GROMACS .gro file of C-alpha atoms in nm:
model
  472
    1MET     CA    1   3.798  -1.288  -2.808
    2SER     CA    2   3.933  -0.932  -2.834
    3GLY     CA    3   3.981  -0.704  -2.532
    4PRO     CA    4   3.977  -0.793  -2.162
    5SER     CA    5   3.676  -0.999  -2.061
    6ILE     CA    6   3.508  -1.165  -1.771
    7ALA     CA    7   3.461  -1.502  -1.939
    8ILE     CA    8   3.209  -1.725  -1.760
    9SER     CA    9   3.156  -2.097  -1.803
   10ALA     CA   10   2.898  -2.285  -1.595
   11THR     CA   11   2.755  -2.634  -1.557
   12PHE     CA   12   2.405  -2.480  -1.552
   13THR     CA   13   2.223  -2.194  -1.722
   14ALA     CA   14   2.385  -1.892  -1.556
   15ASP     CA   15   2.278  -1.595  -1.771
   16ALA     CA   16   2.096  -1.450  -1.469
   17ILE     CA   17   2.430  -1.363  -1.312
   18GLU     CA   18   2.513  -1.112  -1.587
   19PRO     CA   19   2.306  -0.809  -1.468
   20THR     CA   20   2.469  -0.815  -1.123
   21LEU     CA   21   2.817  -0.848  -1.270
   22ALA     CA   22   2.746  -0.563  -1.513
   23PHE     CA   23   2.636  -0.343  -1.223
   24TRP     CA   24   2.952  -0.408  -1.022
   25ARG     CA   25   3.171  -0.373  -1.329
   26ARG     CA   26   3.037  -0.020  -1.375
   27GLU     CA   27   3.071   0.056  -1.002
   28MET     CA   28   3.433  -0.061  -0.998
   29GLY     CA   29   3.517   0.116  -1.324
   30PHE     CA   30   3.661  -0.198  -1.482
   31ASP     CA   31   3.678  -0.207  -1.861
   32TYR     CA   32   3.574  -0.570  -1.896
   33ARG     CA   33   3.316  -0.716  -2.127
   34ILE     CA   34   3.108  -0.999  -1.986
   35ARG     CA   35   3.105  -1.307  -2.206
   36MET     CA   36   2.898  -1.616  -2.130
   37ALA     CA   37   3.060  -1.930  -2.270
   38PRO     CA   38   2.846  -2.210  -2.417
   39TYR     CA   39   2.624  -2.386  -2.167
   40ASN     CA   40   2.765  -2.685  -1.974
   41GLN     CA   41   3.100  -2.692  -2.157
   42VAL     CA   42   3.326  -2.658  -1.853
   43PHE     CA   43   3.551  -2.958  -1.923
   44GLN     CA   44   3.590  -2.871  -2.288
   45LEU     CA   45   3.679  -2.508  -2.219
   46LEU     CA   46   3.929  -2.590  -1.946
   47LEU     CA   47   4.117  -2.820  -2.183
   48ASP     CA   48   4.072  -2.643  -2.519
   49PRO     CA   49   4.382  -2.429  -2.600
   50ALA     CA   50   4.172  -2.226  -2.846
   51GLY     CA   51   3.859  -2.200  -2.630
   52ALA     CA   52   3.697  -1.892  -2.480
   53LEU     CA   53   3.884  -1.926  -2.150
   54ALA     CA   54   4.227  -1.995  -2.296
   55VAL     CA   55   4.223  -1.696  -2.533
   56ASN     CA   56   4.106  -1.455  -2.261
   57ARG     CA   57   4.457  -1.325  -2.191
   58ASP     CA   58   4.395  -0.990  -2.017
   59GLY     CA   59   4.073  -1.059  -1.828
   60ILE     CA   60   3.933  -1.294  -1.566
   61ASN     CA   61   3.803  -1.647  -1.620
   62VAL     CA   62   3.514  -1.765  -1.403
   63VAL     CA   63   3.389  -2.122  -1.371
   64LEU     CA   64   3.061  -2.190  -1.188
   65VAL     CA   65   3.021  -2.555  -1.089
   66ARG     CA   66   2.735  -2.751  -0.936
   67PHE     CA   67   2.865  -3.105  -0.896
   68GLU     CA   68   2.529  -3.278  -0.935
   69ASP     CA   69   2.497  -3.141  -1.290
   70TRP     CA   70   2.746  -3.399  -1.416
   71ALA     CA   71   2.601  -3.736  -1.316
   72HIS     CA   72   2.346  -3.898  -1.086
   73ASP     CA   73   2.550  -4.207  -1.005
   74MET     CA   74   2.782  -4.120  -0.714
   75ALA     CA   75   3.076  -4.329  -0.833
   76ARG     CA   76   3.058  -4.170  -1.175
   77LEU     CA   77   3.013  -3.827  -1.022
   78GLU     CA   78   3.320  -3.860  -0.801
   79ALA     CA   79   3.521  -3.958  -1.109
   80ASP     CA   80   3.392  -3.644  -1.283
   81VAL     CA   81   3.493  -3.424  -0.990
   82ARG     CA   82   3.840  -3.577  -0.988
   83HIS     CA   83   3.863  -3.513  -1.361
   84PHE     CA   84   3.755  -3.155  -1.296
   85ALA     CA   85   4.031  -3.107  -1.037
   86ALA     CA   86   4.289  -3.243  -1.282
   87SER     CA   87   4.154  -3.015  -1.555
   88LEU     CA   88   4.201  -2.714  -1.328
   89LYS     CA   89   4.568  -2.804  -1.290
   90THR     CA   90   4.605  -2.830  -1.666
   91ALA     CA   91   4.431  -2.497  -1.719
   92ALA     CA   92   4.647  -2.325  -1.457
   93GLN     CA   93   4.957  -2.416  -1.654
   94SER     CA   94   4.831  -2.269  -1.980
   95PHE     CA   95   4.579  -1.991  -1.907
   96ALA     CA   96   4.712  -1.636  -1.912
   97ALA     CA   97   4.420  -1.501  -1.709
   98PRO     CA   98   4.354  -1.594  -1.346
   99LEU     CA   99   4.082  -1.851  -1.289
  100LEU     CA  100   3.807  -1.801  -1.032
  101VAL     CA  101   3.631  -2.128  -0.947
  102CYS     CA  102   3.297  -2.095  -0.768
  103ILE     CA  103   3.152  -2.415  -0.627
  104CYS     CA  104   2.777  -2.360  -0.608
  105PRO     CA  105   2.538  -2.511  -0.353
  106ALA     CA  106   2.373  -2.845  -0.415
  107SER     CA  107   1.997  -2.887  -0.425
  108SER     CA  108   1.820  -2.974  -0.102
  109GLY     CA  109   1.798  -3.349  -0.176
  110PHE     CA  110   2.165  -3.393  -0.264
  111ASP     CA  111   2.401  -3.587  -0.034
  112ALA     CA  112   2.553  -3.318   0.192
  113ASP     CA  113   2.845  -3.535   0.308
  114PHE     CA  114   2.937  -3.617  -0.051
  115GLN     CA  115   2.918  -3.247  -0.144
  116SER     CA  116   3.149  -3.156   0.143
  117ARG     CA  117   3.399  -3.429   0.053
  118MET     CA  118   3.409  -3.318  -0.311
  119GLU     CA  119   3.461  -2.955  -0.209
  120GLN     CA  120   3.759  -3.064   0.001
  121LEU     CA  121   3.894  -3.268  -0.289
  122VAL     CA  122   3.888  -2.966  -0.523
  123ALA     CA  123   4.028  -2.734  -0.256
  124ALA     CA  124   4.324  -2.967  -0.201
  125ALA     CA  125   4.387  -2.989  -0.575
  126VAL     CA  126   4.409  -2.612  -0.627
  127ALA     CA  127   4.579  -2.519  -0.298
  128ASP     CA  128   4.920  -2.478  -0.462
  129LEU     CA  129   4.794  -2.325  -0.788
  130SER     CA  130   4.873  -1.955  -0.755
  131THR     CA  131   4.650  -1.851  -1.046
  132VAL     CA  132   4.340  -2.046  -0.935
  133HIS     CA  133   4.114  -1.899  -0.666
  134LEU     CA  134   3.838  -2.105  -0.505
  135VAL     CA  135   3.504  -1.986  -0.366
  136THR     CA  136   3.296  -2.230  -0.163
  137PRO     CA  137   2.919  -2.226  -0.103
  138HIS     CA  138   2.989  -2.168   0.266
  139GLU     CA  139   3.190  -1.850   0.196
  140THR     CA  140   2.918  -1.711  -0.030
  141GLY     CA  141   2.647  -1.804   0.219
  142VAL     CA  142   2.823  -1.637   0.513
  143LEU     CA  143   2.875  -1.307   0.332
  144TYR     CA  144   2.554  -1.303   0.129
  145PRO     CA  145   2.292  -1.529   0.292
  146VAL     CA  146   1.982  -1.602   0.084
  147ALA     CA  147   1.683  -1.765   0.254
  148GLN     CA  148   1.566  -1.949  -0.060
  149PRO     CA  149   1.863  -2.003  -0.296
  150HIS     CA  150   1.710  -2.289  -0.497
  151ASP     CA  151   1.448  -2.275  -0.772
  152PRO     CA  152   1.330  -2.636  -0.835
  153LEU     CA  153   1.091  -2.534  -1.114
  154GLY     CA  154   1.354  -2.328  -1.296
  155ASP     CA  155   1.598  -2.616  -1.258
  156LYS     CA  156   1.348  -2.860  -1.409
  157LEU     CA  157   1.236  -2.640  -1.698
  158GLY     CA  158   1.557  -2.468  -1.804
  159HIS     CA  159   1.838  -2.593  -1.582
  160ILE     CA  160   1.828  -2.258  -1.397
  161PRO     CA  161   1.876  -2.393  -1.044
  162TYR     CA  162   1.881  -2.071  -0.839
  163THR     CA  163   1.650  -1.784  -0.753
  164PRO     CA  164   1.722  -1.428  -0.875
  165ALA     CA  165   1.828  -1.338  -0.520
  166TYR     CA  166   2.093  -1.611  -0.515
  167PHE     CA  167   2.221  -1.520  -0.862
  168ALA     CA  168   2.259  -1.163  -0.732
  169ALA     CA  169   2.455  -1.294  -0.431
  170LEU     CA  170   2.672  -1.512  -0.654
  171GLY     CA  171   2.738  -1.224  -0.895
  172THR     CA  172   2.835  -0.997  -0.606
  173MET     CA  173   3.076  -1.258  -0.472
  174VAL     CA  174   3.238  -1.296  -0.815
  175ALA     CA  175   3.267  -0.916  -0.849
  176ARG     CA  176   3.422  -0.893  -0.502
  177LYS     CA  177   3.686  -1.149  -0.592
  178ILE     CA  178   3.763  -0.970  -0.918
  179HIS     CA  179   3.803  -0.648  -0.721
  180ALA     CA  180   4.056  -0.821  -0.493
  181LEU     CA  181   4.241  -0.957  -0.796
  182ARG     CA  182   4.262  -0.631  -0.987
  183THR     CA  183   4.283  -0.355  -0.724
  184PRO     CA  184   4.618  -0.259  -0.565
  185PRO     CA  185   4.591  -0.358  -0.198
  186PHE     CA  186   4.611  -0.124   0.098
  187LYS     CA  187   4.902  -0.174   0.339
  188VAL     CA  188   4.823   0.020   0.656
  189ILE     CA  189   4.522   0.045   0.888
  190ALA     CA  190   4.514   0.354   1.108
  191LEU     CA  191   4.284   0.303   1.407
  192ASP     CA  192   4.119   0.560   1.625
  193CYS     CA  193   4.094   0.471   1.997
  194ASP     CA  194   3.793   0.614   2.183
  195ASP     CA  195   3.462   0.461   2.074
  196THR     CA  196   3.654   0.262   1.810
  197LEU     CA  197   3.884   0.019   1.989
  198TRP     CA  198   3.677   0.051   2.305
  199ARG     CA  199   3.348   0.207   2.413
  200GLY     CA  200   3.401   0.527   2.607
  201ILE     CA  201   3.657   0.806   2.625
  202CYS     CA  202   3.967   0.715   2.822
  203GLY     CA  203   4.053   1.080   2.893
  204GLU     CA  204   3.709   1.142   3.053
  205ASP     CA  205   3.592   0.802   3.178
  206GLY     CA  206   3.943   0.705   3.285
  207PRO     CA  207   4.145   0.414   3.146
  208GLN     CA  208   3.954   0.173   3.372
  209GLY     CA  209   3.618   0.325   3.285
  210VAL     CA  210   3.613   0.232   2.917
  211VAL     CA  211   3.457  -0.097   2.807
  212VAL     CA  212   3.573  -0.353   2.552
  213ASP     CA  213   3.226  -0.471   2.453
  214PRO     CA  214   3.162  -0.761   2.211
  215PRO     CA  215   3.149  -0.540   1.896
  216ARG     CA  216   3.483  -0.377   1.984
  217ARG     CA  217   3.632  -0.712   2.077
  218ALA     CA  218   3.524  -0.838   1.732
  219LEU     CA  219   3.680  -0.529   1.570
  220GLN     CA  220   4.010  -0.590   1.749
  221GLU     CA  221   4.013  -0.957   1.648
  222PHE     CA  222   3.936  -0.856   1.290
  223MET     CA  223   4.231  -0.616   1.290
  224LEU     CA  224   4.457  -0.880   1.442
  225ALA     CA  225   4.361  -1.113   1.157
  226GLN     CA  226   4.443  -0.837   0.909
  227GLN     CA  227   4.786  -0.798   1.065
  228ALA     CA  228   4.844  -1.174   1.034
  229GLN     CA  229   4.785  -1.131   0.660
  230GLY     CA  230   5.046  -0.855   0.634
  231MET     CA  231   4.860  -0.532   0.706
  232LEU     CA  232   5.042  -0.283   0.929
  233LEU     CA  233   4.842  -0.154   1.223
  234THR     CA  234   4.888   0.200   1.352
  235LEU     CA  235   4.712   0.424   1.604
  236CYS     CA  236   4.587   0.769   1.509
  237SER     CA  237   4.406   0.921   1.804
  238LYS     CA  238   4.333   1.261   1.961
  239ASN     CA  239   4.428   1.176   2.316
  240ASN     CA  240   4.688   1.199   2.588
  241VAL     CA  241   4.953   0.934   2.535
  242GLU     CA  242   4.949   0.825   2.900
  243ASP     CA  243   4.573   0.767   2.896
  244VAL     CA  244   4.594   0.541   2.592
  245LEU     CA  245   4.894   0.346   2.725
  246ASP     CA  246   4.717   0.297   3.060
  247THR     CA  247   4.401   0.179   2.883
  248PHE     CA  248   4.590  -0.095   2.702
  249ARG     CA  249   4.775  -0.189   3.022
  250LEU     CA  250   4.461  -0.205   3.238
  251HIS     CA  251   4.254  -0.409   2.993
  252PRO     CA  252   4.433  -0.742   2.944
  253GLU     CA  253   4.114  -0.878   2.785
  254MET     CA  254   4.182  -0.672   2.470
  255ALA     CA  255   4.293  -0.869   2.164
  256LEU     CA  256   4.528  -0.587   2.060
  257ARG     CA  257   4.833  -0.470   2.252
  258MET     CA  258   5.063  -0.176   2.195
  259ASP     CA  259   5.329  -0.402   2.046
  260HIS     CA  260   5.088  -0.491   1.763
  261PHE     CA  261   5.121  -0.137   1.625
  262ALA     CA  262   5.400  -0.053   1.383
  263ALA     CA  263   5.373   0.318   1.467
  264TRP     CA  264   5.137   0.560   1.635
  265ARG     CA  265   5.043   0.926   1.661
  266ILE     CA  266   4.857   1.005   1.984
  267ASN     CA  267   4.825   1.381   2.027
  268TRP     CA  268   4.585   1.668   1.960
  269SER     CA  269   4.687   1.739   1.601
  270SER     CA  270   4.445   1.680   1.314
  271LYS     CA  271   4.394   1.326   1.189
  272ALA     CA  272   4.511   1.434   0.844
  273ALA     CA  273   4.840   1.572   0.978
  274ASN     CA  274   4.898   1.260   1.185
  275LEU     CA  275   4.829   1.031   0.890
  276ALA     CA  276   5.083   1.225   0.684
  277ALA     CA  277   5.337   1.185   0.967
  278LEU     CA  278   5.270   0.810   0.987
  279ALA     CA  279   5.313   0.776   0.612
  280GLU     CA  280   5.647   0.956   0.632
  281GLU     CA  281   5.766   0.740   0.920
  282LEU     CA  282   5.668   0.415   0.749
  283GLU     CA  283   5.792   0.543   0.411
  284LEU     CA  284   5.462   0.455   0.245
  285GLY     CA  285   5.221   0.656   0.034
  286LEU     CA  286   4.898   0.783   0.182
  287ASP     CA  287   4.713   0.581  -0.082
  288SER     CA  288   4.823   0.276   0.121
  289PHE     CA  289   4.618   0.385   0.425
  290ILE     CA  290   4.275   0.290   0.559
  291LEU     CA  291   4.147   0.503   0.848
  292VAL     CA  292   3.892   0.343   1.081
  293ASP     CA  293   3.718   0.596   1.305
  294ASP     CA  294   3.385   0.629   1.483
  295ASN     CA  295   3.355   1.000   1.397
  296PRO     CA  296   3.215   1.078   1.048
  297ARG     CA  297   3.335   1.437   1.073
  298GLU     CA  298   3.694   1.326   1.126
  299CYS     CA  299   3.661   1.097   0.824
  300ARG     CA  300   3.528   1.379   0.606
  301GLU     CA  301   3.816   1.606   0.711
  302VAL     CA  302   4.068   1.338   0.617
  303GLU     CA  303   3.896   1.281   0.283
  304ALA     CA  304   3.906   1.656   0.212
  305SER     CA  305   4.281   1.674   0.284
  306TYR     CA  306   4.386   1.336   0.144
  307PRO     CA  307   4.125   1.180  -0.084
  308GLN     CA  308   4.362   0.892  -0.155
  309VAL     CA  309   4.309   0.765   0.203
  310LEU     CA  310   4.014   0.530   0.246
  311ALA     CA  311   3.835   0.677   0.550
  312LEU     CA  312   3.581   0.439   0.705
  313ALA     CA  313   3.332   0.572   0.959
  314LEU     CA  314   3.198   0.296   1.182
  315PRO     CA  315   2.819   0.254   1.192
  316PRO     CA  316   2.643   0.438   1.478
  317ARG     CA  317   2.484   0.115   1.602
  318ASP     CA  318   2.759  -0.075   1.783
  319GLU     CA  319   2.615  -0.418   1.706
  320GLU     CA  320   2.656  -0.350   1.331
  321ILE     CA  321   3.036  -0.305   1.352
  322PRO     CA  322   3.141  -0.669   1.287
  323GLU     CA  323   2.909  -0.703   0.986
  324PHE     CA  324   3.024  -0.365   0.850
  325LEU     CA  325   3.389  -0.473   0.858
  326ARG     CA  326   3.313  -0.804   0.683
  327HIS     CA  327   3.164  -0.613   0.391
  328VAL     CA  328   3.455  -0.375   0.328
  329TRP     CA  329   3.608  -0.510   0.007
  330ALA     CA  330   3.933  -0.321   0.069
  331PHE     CA  331   4.024  -0.573   0.341
  332ASP     CA  332   3.999  -0.876   0.109
  333ARG     CA  333   4.309  -1.080   0.025
  334LEU     CA  334   4.288  -1.370  -0.219
  335ARG     CA  335   4.636  -1.497  -0.152
  336VAL     CA  336   4.877  -1.421   0.133
  337THR     CA  337   5.251  -1.462   0.074
  338GLU     CA  338   5.520  -1.537   0.332
  339GLU     CA  339   5.643  -1.179   0.288
  340ASP     CA  340   5.292  -1.058   0.377
  341ARG     CA  341   5.295  -1.254   0.702
  342ALA     CA  342   5.644  -1.129   0.787
  343ARG     CA  343   5.574  -0.762   0.703
  344PRO     CA  344   5.494  -0.639   1.058
  345ALA     CA  345   5.819  -0.787   1.187
  346MET     CA  346   6.007  -0.637   0.893
  347TYR     CA  347   5.878  -0.292   0.976
  348ALA     CA  348   5.985  -0.335   1.337
  349GLN     CA  349   6.334  -0.415   1.205
  350SER     CA  350   6.311  -0.109   0.979
  351LEU     CA  351   6.252   0.115   1.280
  352GLU     CA  352   6.564  -0.033   1.443
  353ARG     CA  353   6.760   0.048   1.127
  354GLN     CA  354   6.631   0.404   1.134
  355ARG     CA  355   6.746   0.446   1.495
  356ALA     CA  356   7.089   0.303   1.409
  357GLU     CA  357   7.116   0.537   1.110
  358ARG     CA  358   7.038   0.842   1.325
  359GLN     CA  359   7.302   0.737   1.578
  360ALA     CA  360   7.573   0.668   1.317
  361ALA     CA  361   7.841   0.933   1.262
  362SER     CA  362   7.777   0.928   0.886
  363LEU     CA  363   7.584   0.743   0.618
  364GLU     CA  364   7.905   0.567   0.517
  365ASP     CA  365   7.955   0.439   0.873
  366PHE     CA  366   7.595   0.321   0.890
  367LEU     CA  367   7.617   0.132   0.560
  368GLY     CA  368   7.955  -0.009   0.655
  369ASN     CA  369   7.812  -0.160   0.974
  370LEU     CA  370   7.492  -0.283   0.816
  371GLN     CA  371   7.642  -0.615   0.697
  372LEU     CA  372   7.419  -0.604   0.389
  373GLU     CA  373   7.370  -0.925   0.191
  374VAL     CA  374   7.206  -0.920  -0.153
  375ARG     CA  375   7.121  -1.241  -0.336
  376ILE     CA  376   7.013  -1.206  -0.699
  377ALA     CA  377   6.893  -1.524  -0.868
  378PRO     CA  378   6.644  -1.650  -1.129
  379MET     CA  379   6.290  -1.656  -0.998
  380SER     CA  380   6.176  -1.985  -0.847
  381PRO     CA  381   5.813  -2.100  -0.889
  382LYS     CA  382   5.737  -2.036  -0.521
  383ASP     CA  383   5.826  -1.667  -0.568
  384LEU     CA  384   5.576  -1.603  -0.849
  385ALA     CA  385   5.303  -1.468  -0.620
  386ARG     CA  386   5.542  -1.229  -0.446
  387VAL     CA  387   5.689  -1.095  -0.773
  388ALA     CA  388   5.339  -1.026  -0.905
  389GLN     CA  389   5.255  -0.856  -0.576
  390LEU     CA  390   5.562  -0.632  -0.604
  391THR     CA  391   5.458  -0.515  -0.951
  392GLN     CA  392   5.117  -0.423  -0.808
  393ARG     CA  393   5.236  -0.249  -0.493
  394THR     CA  394   5.573  -0.086  -0.564
  395ASN     CA  395   5.560   0.277  -0.675
  396GLN     CA  396   5.867   0.465  -0.552
  397MET     CA  397   6.140   0.255  -0.713
  398ASN     CA  398   5.960   0.113  -1.014
  399PHE     CA  399   6.099   0.221  -1.351
  400THR     CA  400   5.799   0.120  -1.563
  401THR     CA  401   5.508   0.072  -1.313
  402VAL     CA  402   5.374  -0.205  -1.536
  403ARG     CA  403   5.128  -0.397  -1.318
  404ARG     CA  404   5.133  -0.771  -1.378
  405SER     CA  405   4.933  -1.064  -1.244
  406GLU     CA  406   5.086  -1.402  -1.170
  407SER     CA  407   4.945  -1.538  -1.494
  408ASP     CA  408   5.091  -1.242  -1.688
  409ILE     CA  409   5.439  -1.314  -1.556
  410GLN     CA  410   5.403  -1.687  -1.610
  411ALA     CA  411   5.299  -1.628  -1.972
  412LEU     CA  412   5.599  -1.399  -2.034
  413LEU     CA  413   5.842  -1.655  -1.896
  414GLU     CA  414   5.690  -1.953  -2.074
  415SER     CA  415   5.680  -1.771  -2.408
  416GLY     CA  416   6.046  -1.678  -2.380
  417LYS     CA  417   5.961  -1.307  -2.401
  418ALA     CA  418   6.125  -1.235  -2.064
  419GLU     CA  419   6.350  -1.367  -1.792
  420CYS     CA  420   6.303  -1.281  -1.426
  421LEU     CA  421   6.564  -1.217  -1.157
  422THR     CA  422   6.460  -1.183  -0.793
  423VAL     CA  423   6.640  -0.987  -0.525
  424HIS     CA  424   6.656  -1.112  -0.165
  425VAL     CA  425   6.808  -0.872   0.089
  426SER     CA  426   6.913  -0.910   0.451
  427ASP     CA  427   7.137  -0.732   0.702
  428ARG     CA  428   7.234  -0.758   1.069
  429PHE     CA  429   6.885  -0.650   1.178
  430GLY     CA  430   6.706  -0.923   0.981
  431SER     CA  431   6.565  -1.009   0.642
  432TYR     CA  432   6.393  -0.771   0.401
  433GLY     CA  433   6.255  -1.077   0.220
  434LEU     CA  434   6.209  -1.080  -0.155
  435ALA     CA  435   6.248  -0.705  -0.204
  436GLY     CA  436   6.313  -0.658  -0.576
  437ALA     CA  437   6.258  -0.803  -0.920
  438MET     CA  438   6.372  -0.753  -1.278
  439LEU     CA  439   6.187  -0.872  -1.586
  440PHE     CA  440   6.396  -0.835  -1.899
  441ARG     CA  441   6.482  -0.975  -2.240
  442GLY     CA  442   6.844  -1.009  -2.343
  443GLY     CA  443   6.970  -0.916  -2.687
  444VAL     CA  444   7.303  -0.906  -2.872
  445ASP     CA  445   7.373  -0.538  -2.811
  446ALA     CA  446   7.117  -0.437  -2.549
  447ILE     CA  447   6.882  -0.554  -2.277
  448ALA     CA  448   6.513  -0.463  -2.296
  449ILE     CA  449   6.385  -0.409  -1.942
  450ASP     CA  450   6.017  -0.470  -1.882
  451THR     CA  451   6.024  -0.431  -1.503
  452PHE     CA  452   6.290  -0.299  -1.265
  453LEU     CA  453   6.165  -0.244  -0.912
  454LEU     CA  454   6.278  -0.246  -0.552
  455SER     CA  455   6.070  -0.223  -0.236
  456CYS     CA  456   6.106   0.111  -0.061
  457ARG     CA  457   6.227  -0.060   0.256
  458ALA     CA  458   6.548  -0.161   0.074
  459LEU     CA  459   6.615   0.175  -0.091
  460GLY     CA  460   6.924   0.377  -0.011
  461ARG     CA  461   7.138   0.075   0.070
  462GLY     CA  462   7.310   0.035  -0.266
  463VAL     CA  463   7.089  -0.262  -0.362
  464GLU     CA  464   6.973  -0.094  -0.683
  465HIS     CA  465   7.336  -0.059  -0.797
  466ARG     CA  466   7.393  -0.431  -0.751
  467MET     CA  467   7.076  -0.498  -0.949
  468LEU     CA  468   7.206  -0.292  -1.240
  469ALA     CA  469   7.541  -0.467  -1.216
  470ALA     CA  470   7.367  -0.807  -1.231
  471LEU     CA  471   7.184  -0.705  -1.550
  472GLY     CA  472   7.509  -0.577  -1.696
   0.00000   0.00000   0.00000
């Protein structure tokens, strides 16, 4: 199989998924060919080192499974599902490409309790497999509900168990997951205030006159969940600072508080200028930013000045806001690392460092009092997801900007083509986490460096010099 592919294996006839995947492939601009593996060969392809899934090194592998396709006897079927879970573990150790496993809904007469128990069994089996990503029927149904997913006649005649509408929903879910796998993630959400976080204008209605209605409450809870997954929240609002602060203070029912925001710009400057100022303060590129605003004109102005910012105008009908947010693919995260969860706290520490640096008599004094600790060691298995994430996200201090998935890095290490050193940094303000990585191959007279990168939050501390010394 030459070239990157979306290789699909299913327990049923799944050719009807291909048109939807082809549509989204074109929309996303991904250079993948879609390849349907032989029908009902899932076990064989998961275990065959020369099969269509194993040789798909640069693409995405997709497995579509309907449990009832394997056996009608429940005891035998449970054994098959357990074998499937074990096969996923085997595949995860050998496949170069990430594996997306979609459990598909059972027919209406199938035992619902058994289906649920088997889904939990598979979920538990793949929970620690960083290169395997699971999609459940519930997740697909919540995002893309289809009134009549099943086609009993198609199932009987050609083992085509779903309607065209459900195949379209399934294809869209697969495309959405591929987008999350292959698109560099955003890091910052900049939120407007009036008619975005609350209904009303705090400068005109007064801080007590605005309303946190159910759609805005849902928006705030959504943003709080994004922060828990590592996104930084900021405010970008044309307002008087005192009015905004009073609004937060006088509305304890709000899910968000001022201390949830890593930084803010509340003034009468343009949104574009304030976003640029936020990016400078956080030391992040504007291509890391999502702006959420109720005003389409403000969004268009930002897009004109900084097209790299994703500017999202909320729908005019308030009740549509929660559904709108659920369908923004840019918010999706397939896997959240410990560094992701700790990122908001790390940026709070970074602001403390910046204040200490401004107060220091000189850079030398600041660095001397920083009590910097740098630990460079071979990568442990638990750090694989974070190292892959660094190759995707780091731009400033990244010598090669080679983007690598977890499976790419795993394949390099297992083949002996590279070693990996990780860099953990901390100082008196707290931990930077796993902030750097080096992928390299040693030789007699030279070292070939595949990847040399350091998170921007650790730059300017002398860490990069210690990294070079470690390679030397």
